[in-house]
Coordinates of C-alpha atoms in Angstrom, one line a residue:
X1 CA 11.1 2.0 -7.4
X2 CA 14.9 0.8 -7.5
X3 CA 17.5 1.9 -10.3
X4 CA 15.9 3.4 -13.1
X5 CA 17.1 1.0 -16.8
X6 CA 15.8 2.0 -20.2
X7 CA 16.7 0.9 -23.3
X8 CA 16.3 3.0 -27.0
X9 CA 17.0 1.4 -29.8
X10 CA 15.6 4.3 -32.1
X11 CA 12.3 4.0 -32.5
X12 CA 11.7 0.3 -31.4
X13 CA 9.5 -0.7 -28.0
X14 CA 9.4 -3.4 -25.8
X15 CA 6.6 -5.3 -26.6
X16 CA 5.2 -8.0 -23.2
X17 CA 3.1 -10.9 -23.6
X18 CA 0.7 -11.8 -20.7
X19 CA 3.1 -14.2 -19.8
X20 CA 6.2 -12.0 -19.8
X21 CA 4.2 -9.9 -17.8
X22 CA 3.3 -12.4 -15.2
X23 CA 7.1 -13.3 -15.1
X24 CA 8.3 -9.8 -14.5
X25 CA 6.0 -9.0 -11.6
X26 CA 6.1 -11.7 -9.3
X27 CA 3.4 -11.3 -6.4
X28 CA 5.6 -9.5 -4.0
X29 CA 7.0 -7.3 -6.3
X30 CA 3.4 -6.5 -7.7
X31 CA 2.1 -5.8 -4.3
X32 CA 5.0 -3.6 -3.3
X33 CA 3.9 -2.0 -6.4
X34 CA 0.6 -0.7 -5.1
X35 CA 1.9 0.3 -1.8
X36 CA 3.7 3.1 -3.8
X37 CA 0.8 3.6 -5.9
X38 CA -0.8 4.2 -2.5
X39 CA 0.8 6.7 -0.6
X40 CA 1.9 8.5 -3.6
X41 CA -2.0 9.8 -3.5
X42 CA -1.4 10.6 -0.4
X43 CA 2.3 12.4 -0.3
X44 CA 1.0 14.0 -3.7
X45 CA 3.3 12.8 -5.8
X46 CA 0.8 10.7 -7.9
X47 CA 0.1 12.4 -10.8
X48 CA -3.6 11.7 -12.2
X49 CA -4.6 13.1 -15.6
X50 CA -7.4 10.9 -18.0
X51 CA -9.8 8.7 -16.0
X52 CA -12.9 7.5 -18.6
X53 CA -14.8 4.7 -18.0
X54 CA -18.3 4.3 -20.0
X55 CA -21.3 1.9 -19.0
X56 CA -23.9 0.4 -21.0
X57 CA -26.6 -1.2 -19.3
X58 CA -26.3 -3.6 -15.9
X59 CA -24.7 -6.7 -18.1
X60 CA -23.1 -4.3 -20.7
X61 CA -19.6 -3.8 -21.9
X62 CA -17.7 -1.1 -19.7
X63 CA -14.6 0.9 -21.6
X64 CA -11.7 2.5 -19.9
X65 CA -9.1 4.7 -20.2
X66 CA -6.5 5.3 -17.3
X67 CA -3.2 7.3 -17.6
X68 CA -0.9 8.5 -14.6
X69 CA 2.7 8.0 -13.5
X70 CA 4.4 8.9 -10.2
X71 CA 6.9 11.8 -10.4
X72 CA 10.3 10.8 -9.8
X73 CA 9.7 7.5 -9.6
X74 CA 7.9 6.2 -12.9
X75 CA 7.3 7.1 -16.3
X76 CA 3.9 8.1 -18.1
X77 CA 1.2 5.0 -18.4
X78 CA -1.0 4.9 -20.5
X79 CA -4.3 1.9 -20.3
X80 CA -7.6 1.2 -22.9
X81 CA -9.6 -1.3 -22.6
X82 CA -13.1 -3.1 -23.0
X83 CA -15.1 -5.2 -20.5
X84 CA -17.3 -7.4 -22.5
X85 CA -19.2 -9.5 -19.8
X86 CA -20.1 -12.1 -22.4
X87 CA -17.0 -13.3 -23.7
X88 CA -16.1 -15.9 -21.2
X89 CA -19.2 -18.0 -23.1
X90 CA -17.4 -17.7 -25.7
X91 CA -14.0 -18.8 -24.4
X92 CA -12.7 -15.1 -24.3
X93 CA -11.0 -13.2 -21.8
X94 CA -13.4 -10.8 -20.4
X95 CA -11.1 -8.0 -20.3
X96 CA -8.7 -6.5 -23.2
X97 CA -6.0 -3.9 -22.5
X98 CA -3.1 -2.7 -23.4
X99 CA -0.6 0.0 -21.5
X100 CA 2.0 1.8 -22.8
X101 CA 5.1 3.3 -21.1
X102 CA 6.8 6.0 -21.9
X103 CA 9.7 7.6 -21.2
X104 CA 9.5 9.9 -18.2
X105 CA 12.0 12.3 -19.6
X106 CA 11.7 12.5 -23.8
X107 CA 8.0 11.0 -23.6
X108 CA 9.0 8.5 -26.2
X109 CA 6.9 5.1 -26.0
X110 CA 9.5 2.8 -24.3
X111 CA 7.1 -0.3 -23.7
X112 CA 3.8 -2.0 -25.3
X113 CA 2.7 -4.3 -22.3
X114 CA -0.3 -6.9 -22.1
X115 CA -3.2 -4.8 -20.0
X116 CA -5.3 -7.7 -18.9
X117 CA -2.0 -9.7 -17.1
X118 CA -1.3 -5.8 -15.6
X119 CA -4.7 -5.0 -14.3
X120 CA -5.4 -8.7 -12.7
X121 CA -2.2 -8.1 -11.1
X122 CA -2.2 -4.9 -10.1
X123 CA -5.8 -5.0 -8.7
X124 CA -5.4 -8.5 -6.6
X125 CA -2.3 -6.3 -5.1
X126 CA -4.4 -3.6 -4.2
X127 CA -6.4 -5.7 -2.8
X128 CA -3.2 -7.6 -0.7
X129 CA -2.6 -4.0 0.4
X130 CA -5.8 -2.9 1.6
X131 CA -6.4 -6.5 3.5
X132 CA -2.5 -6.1 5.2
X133 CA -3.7 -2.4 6.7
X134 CA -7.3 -3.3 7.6
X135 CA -7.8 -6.4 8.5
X136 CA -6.7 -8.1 11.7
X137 CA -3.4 -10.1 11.6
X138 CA -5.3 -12.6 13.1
X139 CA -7.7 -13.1 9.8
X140 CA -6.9 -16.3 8.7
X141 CA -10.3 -17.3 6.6
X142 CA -10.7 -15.4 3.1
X143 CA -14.5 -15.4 1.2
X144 CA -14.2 -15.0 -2.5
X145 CA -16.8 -13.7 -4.7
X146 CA -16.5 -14.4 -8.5
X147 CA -14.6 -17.2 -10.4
X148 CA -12.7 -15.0 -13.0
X149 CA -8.9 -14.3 -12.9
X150 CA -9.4 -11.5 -10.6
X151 CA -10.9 -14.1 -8.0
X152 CA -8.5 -16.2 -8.6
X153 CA -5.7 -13.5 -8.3
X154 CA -7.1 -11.9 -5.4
X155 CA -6.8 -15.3 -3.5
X156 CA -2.8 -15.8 -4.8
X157 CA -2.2 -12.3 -3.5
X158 CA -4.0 -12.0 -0.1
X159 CA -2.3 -15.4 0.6
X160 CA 0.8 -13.4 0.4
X161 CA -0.3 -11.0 3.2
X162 CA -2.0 -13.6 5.7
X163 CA -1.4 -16.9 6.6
X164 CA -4.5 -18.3 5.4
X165 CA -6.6 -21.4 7.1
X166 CA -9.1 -21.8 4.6
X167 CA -10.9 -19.9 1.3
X168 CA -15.0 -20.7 0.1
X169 CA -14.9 -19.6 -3.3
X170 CA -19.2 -19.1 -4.8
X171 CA -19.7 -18.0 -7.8
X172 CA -23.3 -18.3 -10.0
X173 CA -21.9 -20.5 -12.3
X174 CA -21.2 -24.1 -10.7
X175 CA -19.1 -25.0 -13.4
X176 CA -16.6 -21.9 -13.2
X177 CA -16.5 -22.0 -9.2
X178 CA -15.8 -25.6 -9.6
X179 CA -13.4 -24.7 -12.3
X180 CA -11.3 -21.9 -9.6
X181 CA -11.3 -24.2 -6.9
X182 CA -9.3 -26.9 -9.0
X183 CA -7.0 -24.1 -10.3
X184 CA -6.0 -23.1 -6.9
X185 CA -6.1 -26.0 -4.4
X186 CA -3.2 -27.9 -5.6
X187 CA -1.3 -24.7 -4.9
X188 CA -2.0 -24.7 -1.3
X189 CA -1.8 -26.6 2.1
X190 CA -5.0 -24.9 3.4
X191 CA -8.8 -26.1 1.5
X192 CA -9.9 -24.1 -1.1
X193 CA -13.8 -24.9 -1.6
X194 CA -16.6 -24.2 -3.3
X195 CA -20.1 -23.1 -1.7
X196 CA -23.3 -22.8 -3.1
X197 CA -24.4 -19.5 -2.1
X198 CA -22.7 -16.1 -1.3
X199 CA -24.0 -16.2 2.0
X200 CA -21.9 -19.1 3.0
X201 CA -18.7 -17.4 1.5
X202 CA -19.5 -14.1 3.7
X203 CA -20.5 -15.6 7.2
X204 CA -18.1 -18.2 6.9
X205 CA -15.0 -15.5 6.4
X206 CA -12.7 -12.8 8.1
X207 CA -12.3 -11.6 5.3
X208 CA -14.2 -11.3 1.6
X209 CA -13.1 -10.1 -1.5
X210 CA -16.3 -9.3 -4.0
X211 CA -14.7 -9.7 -8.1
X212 CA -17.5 -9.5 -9.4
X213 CA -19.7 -7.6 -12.2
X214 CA -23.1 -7.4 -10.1
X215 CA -25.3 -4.4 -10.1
X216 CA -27.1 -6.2 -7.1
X217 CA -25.5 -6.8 -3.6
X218 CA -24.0 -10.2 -3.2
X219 CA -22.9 -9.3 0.2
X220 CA -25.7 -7.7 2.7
X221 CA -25.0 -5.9 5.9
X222 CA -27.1 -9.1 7.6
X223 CA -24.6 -11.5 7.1
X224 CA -21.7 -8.9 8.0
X225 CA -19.7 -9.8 11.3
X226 CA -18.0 -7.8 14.2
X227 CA -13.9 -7.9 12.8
X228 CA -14.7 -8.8 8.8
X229 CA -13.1 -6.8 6.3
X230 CA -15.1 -6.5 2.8
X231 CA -12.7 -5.8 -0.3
X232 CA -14.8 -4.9 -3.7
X233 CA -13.6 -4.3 -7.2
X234 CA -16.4 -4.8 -8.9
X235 CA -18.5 -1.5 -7.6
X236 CA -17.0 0.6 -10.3
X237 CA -20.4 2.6 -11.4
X238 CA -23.1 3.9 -10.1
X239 CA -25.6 1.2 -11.4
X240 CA -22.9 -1.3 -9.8
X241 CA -23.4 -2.4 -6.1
X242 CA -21.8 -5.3 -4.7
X243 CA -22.7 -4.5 -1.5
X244 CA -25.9 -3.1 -0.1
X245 CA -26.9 -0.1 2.0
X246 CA -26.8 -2.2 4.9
X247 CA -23.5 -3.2 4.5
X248 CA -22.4 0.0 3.9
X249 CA -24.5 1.8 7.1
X250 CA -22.3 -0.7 9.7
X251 CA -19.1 -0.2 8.4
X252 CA -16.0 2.3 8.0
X253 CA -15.6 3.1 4.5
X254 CA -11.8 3.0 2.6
X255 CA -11.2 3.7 -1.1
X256 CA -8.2 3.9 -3.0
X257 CA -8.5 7.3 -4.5
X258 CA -11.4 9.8 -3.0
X259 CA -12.1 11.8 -6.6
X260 CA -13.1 8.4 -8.2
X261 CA -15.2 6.6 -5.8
X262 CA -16.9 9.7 -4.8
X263 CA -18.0 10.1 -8.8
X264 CA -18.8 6.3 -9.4
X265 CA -18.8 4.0 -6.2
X266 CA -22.0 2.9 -6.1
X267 CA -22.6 1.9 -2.4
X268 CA -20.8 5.1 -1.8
X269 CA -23.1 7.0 -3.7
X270 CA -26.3 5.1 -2.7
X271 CA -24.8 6.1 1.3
X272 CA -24.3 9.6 0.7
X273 CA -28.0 9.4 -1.5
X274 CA -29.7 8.3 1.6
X275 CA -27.9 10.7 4.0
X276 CA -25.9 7.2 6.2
X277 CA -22.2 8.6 4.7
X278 CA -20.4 11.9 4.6
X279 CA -17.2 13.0 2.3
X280 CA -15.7 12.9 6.3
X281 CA -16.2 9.3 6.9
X282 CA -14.4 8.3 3.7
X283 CA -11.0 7.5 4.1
X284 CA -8.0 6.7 1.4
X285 CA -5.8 3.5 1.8
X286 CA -3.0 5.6 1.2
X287 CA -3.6 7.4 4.4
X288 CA -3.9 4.5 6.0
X289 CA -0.6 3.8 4.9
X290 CA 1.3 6.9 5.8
X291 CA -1.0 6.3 9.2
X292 CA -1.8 3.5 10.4
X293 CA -4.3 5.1 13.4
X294 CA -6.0 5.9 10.6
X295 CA -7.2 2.4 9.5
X296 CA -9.2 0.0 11.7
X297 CA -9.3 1.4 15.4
X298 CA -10.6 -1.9 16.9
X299 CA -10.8 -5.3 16.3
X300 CA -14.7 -5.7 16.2
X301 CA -14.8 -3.1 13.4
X302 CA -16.4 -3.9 10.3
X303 CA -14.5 -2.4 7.0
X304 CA -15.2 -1.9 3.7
X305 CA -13.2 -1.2 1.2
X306 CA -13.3 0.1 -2.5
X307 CA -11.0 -0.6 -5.3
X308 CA -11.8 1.3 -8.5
X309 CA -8.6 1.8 -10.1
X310 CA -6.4 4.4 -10.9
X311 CA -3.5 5.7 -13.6
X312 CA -0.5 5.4 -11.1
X313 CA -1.5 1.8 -10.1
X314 CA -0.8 1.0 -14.0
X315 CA 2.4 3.2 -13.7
X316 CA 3.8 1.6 -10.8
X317 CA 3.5 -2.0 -11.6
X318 CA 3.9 -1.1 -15.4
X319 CA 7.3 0.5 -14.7
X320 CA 8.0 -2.5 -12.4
X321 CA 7.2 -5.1 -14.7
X322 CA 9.8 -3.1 -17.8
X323 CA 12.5 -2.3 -15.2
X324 CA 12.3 -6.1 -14.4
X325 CA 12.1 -7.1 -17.8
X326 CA 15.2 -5.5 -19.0
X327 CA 17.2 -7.2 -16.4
X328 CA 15.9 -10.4 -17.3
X329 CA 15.8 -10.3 -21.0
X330 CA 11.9 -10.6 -21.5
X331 CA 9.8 -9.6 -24.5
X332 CA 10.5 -9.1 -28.1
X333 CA 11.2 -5.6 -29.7
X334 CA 9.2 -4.1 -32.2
X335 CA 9.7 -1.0 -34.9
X336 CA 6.7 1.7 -34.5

């Protein structure tokens, strides 16, 4: 994780905007991130204490609360937040958050940084990573599922990781896929476009990423190709399943940590309901990493993969994004 820098001016933090955030951890720096956040759950050296996430209905609110750090390598971080599917009508960010650092040694609060600009980074990087160690190098066409900033991030970050040809964005809202599309295509040599059903996104893809809050599959095991790769976020609960059985019976199955998906995942839990998946057959991405005969074993294979979250992932890029913005003289200081 580089040189570590802290800074104590008695009992002042470093407070980080979204946009000091974004500035700190640029995408390649974020998505090195999660590679460590990776293979530290597999070398052991991730160490995972509060996980609490609550539900409340299909469309309801979801509230979380993550801590972890990495030993040796990051300090404690610390995330709460609220989901609130309803506030983009209202012009709202859908997500709120904040994480806190603290100091690895005195366990002194060392940073207040903005959670939202973390998590959409640090989940699109996952995501990077898992589509690097699963999917063919030859992918070149990318499906995206939602219109949100995760979408939006997810496409930024895989774009890092593959030299992409073309992305079909869908999303149930017209205006908000329309909306994506004209964020992101002037960024790009390659078309960025929007379809009118998720079907389109998935057959027409090597690879899809699924942002979105659905608790019914908008990718089905019908529409699934030999070679595609299937990265979700938004499966994050047992009523939540953006994929269905189907999908699920003709692929491999990767997660980033086992303990979480095997609680919440809901296609994993559906599988393992209906007797198609074993604990076996599920495999972490930070195996993966520290083996890569671990991953995809041929090019026809179908993959699916499962990003829930976890505390170290916040720790990593949290402790990236405050190293970073020491050196370059981000944030304001405040006095707790």
């Amino acid at each position: 994780m580089g040189p570590v820098l802290r800074t104590s001016a008695g009992n002042s933090v470093l407070v980080l905007s979204a946009g000091d955030v974004e500035s700190a951890l640029p995408r390649l720096v974020a998505i090195e991130s999660q590679r460590a956040a990776y293979r530290s759950v597999s070398s052991g050296a991730a160490v995972l204490h509060t996980a609490a996430y609550g539900t409340a209905g299909p469309a309801g609110s979801l509230v979380f609360a993550l801590t972890g750090m990495i030993a040796g390598s990051t300090g404690l971080a610390g995330k709460v937040g609220i989901q609130l599917p309803d506030n983009p009508s209202h012009g709202l960010p859908s997500i709120h958050a904040v994480v806190v650092i603290f100091d690895p040694d005195t366990g002194a609060p060392l940073a207040f940084l903005n959670g939202n600009a973390l998590t959409t980074l640090r989940t699109s990087a996952g995501l990077a990573v898992a589509a690097d160690a699963l999917s063919p190098s030859s992918a070149r066409t990318l499906g995206v599922l939602g219109s949100g900033p995760q979408a939006v991030a997810s496409v930024r970050m895989i774009a890092e990781v593959r030299s992409l040809d073309r992305v079909l964005l869908w999303s149930p809202s017209p205006a908000r896929r329309n909306d994506a599309v004209a964020t992101l295509a002037p960024d790009y040599d390659f078309p960025v476009m929007a379809v009118d059903s998720p079907r389109k996104a998935v057959t027409g893809s090597e690879v899809v990423t699924a942002c979105t809050r659905s608790s019914e599959p908008v990718v089905l095991g019908d529409w699934l190709s030999p070679g595609q790769t299937v990265l979700t976020i938004g499966s994050y609960a047992p009523d939540r399943r953006e994929i269905d059985l189907a999908a699920t019976n003709r692929a491999r199955t990767f997660v980033d940590l086992f303990s979480t998906s095997r609680q919440l995942c809901g296609p994993i839990l559906e599988a393992i309901a209906a007797g198609t998946l074993a604990d076996s057959d599920i495999v972490e991405i930070g195996a993966v990493l520290a083996d890569p005969r671990l991953g995809r074993s041929t090019p026809e294979q179908i993959i699916v993969f499962h990003s829930l979250g976890f505390g170290a992932q916040d720790a990593t890029a949290g402790w990236a994004a405050y190293q970073r913005a020491l050196q370059l003289s981000l944030g304001q200081r405040a006095v707790l």
